[in-house]
XYZ file of C-alpha atoms in Angstrom:
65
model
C 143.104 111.222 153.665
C 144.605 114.394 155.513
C 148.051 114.367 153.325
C 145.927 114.305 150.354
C 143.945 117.121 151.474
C 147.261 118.601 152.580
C 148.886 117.813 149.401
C 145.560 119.771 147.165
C 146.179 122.777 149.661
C 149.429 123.170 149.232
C 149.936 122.622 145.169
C 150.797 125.962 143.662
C 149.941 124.985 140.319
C 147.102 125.875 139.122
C 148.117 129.701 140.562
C 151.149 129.690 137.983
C 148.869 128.865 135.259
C 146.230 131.499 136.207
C 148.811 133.682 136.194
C 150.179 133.089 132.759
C 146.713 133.096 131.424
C 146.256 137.101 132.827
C 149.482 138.222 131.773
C 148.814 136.356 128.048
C 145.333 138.481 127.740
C 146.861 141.661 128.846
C 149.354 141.532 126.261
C 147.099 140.214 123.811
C 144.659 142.999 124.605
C 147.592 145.116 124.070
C 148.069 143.821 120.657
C 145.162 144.061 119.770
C 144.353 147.822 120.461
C 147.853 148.674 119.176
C 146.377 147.046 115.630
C 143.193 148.976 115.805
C 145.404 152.415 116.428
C 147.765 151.740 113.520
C 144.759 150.511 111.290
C 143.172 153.799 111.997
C 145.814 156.085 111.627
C 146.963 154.032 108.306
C 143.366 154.771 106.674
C 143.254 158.260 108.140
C 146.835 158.854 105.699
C 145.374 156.726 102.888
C 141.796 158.725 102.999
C 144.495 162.456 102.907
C 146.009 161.201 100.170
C 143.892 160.183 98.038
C 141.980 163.643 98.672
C 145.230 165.152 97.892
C 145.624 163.139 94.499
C 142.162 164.332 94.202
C 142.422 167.480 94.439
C 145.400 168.088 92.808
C 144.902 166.844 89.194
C 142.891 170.154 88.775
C 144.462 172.760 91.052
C 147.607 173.132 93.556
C 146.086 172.386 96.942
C 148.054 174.685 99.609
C 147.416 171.796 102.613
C 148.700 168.804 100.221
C 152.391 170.023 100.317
């Protein structure tokens, strides 16, 4: 019964795969705000454009250029 108890104390196991599993949402957390940043600043150029477009099929819009 004690090497069994010795042998649960000592396995390092479990610690490797709690480790993977932080470093796995970390990055994924990464990715994840990365794709919200890039989605954002994608619509913010779509929205300028199309205010450009907008703007300029009746007059020359200084800011569009």
């Amino acid at each position: 019964m004690k090497s069994f108890l010795n042998k649960m104390w000592n396995d390092q196991s479990g610690a490797s795969a709690a480790e993977y599993a932080l470093i796995l949402a970390i990055v994924g957390t990464g990715i994840a705000l990365a794709a919200v940043v890039l989605g954002n600043s994608i619509s913010n150029a779509m929205n300028k454009s199309s205010n450009c477009i907008s703007a300029n099929s009746t007059t020359r819009n200084a800011a569009c250029s």
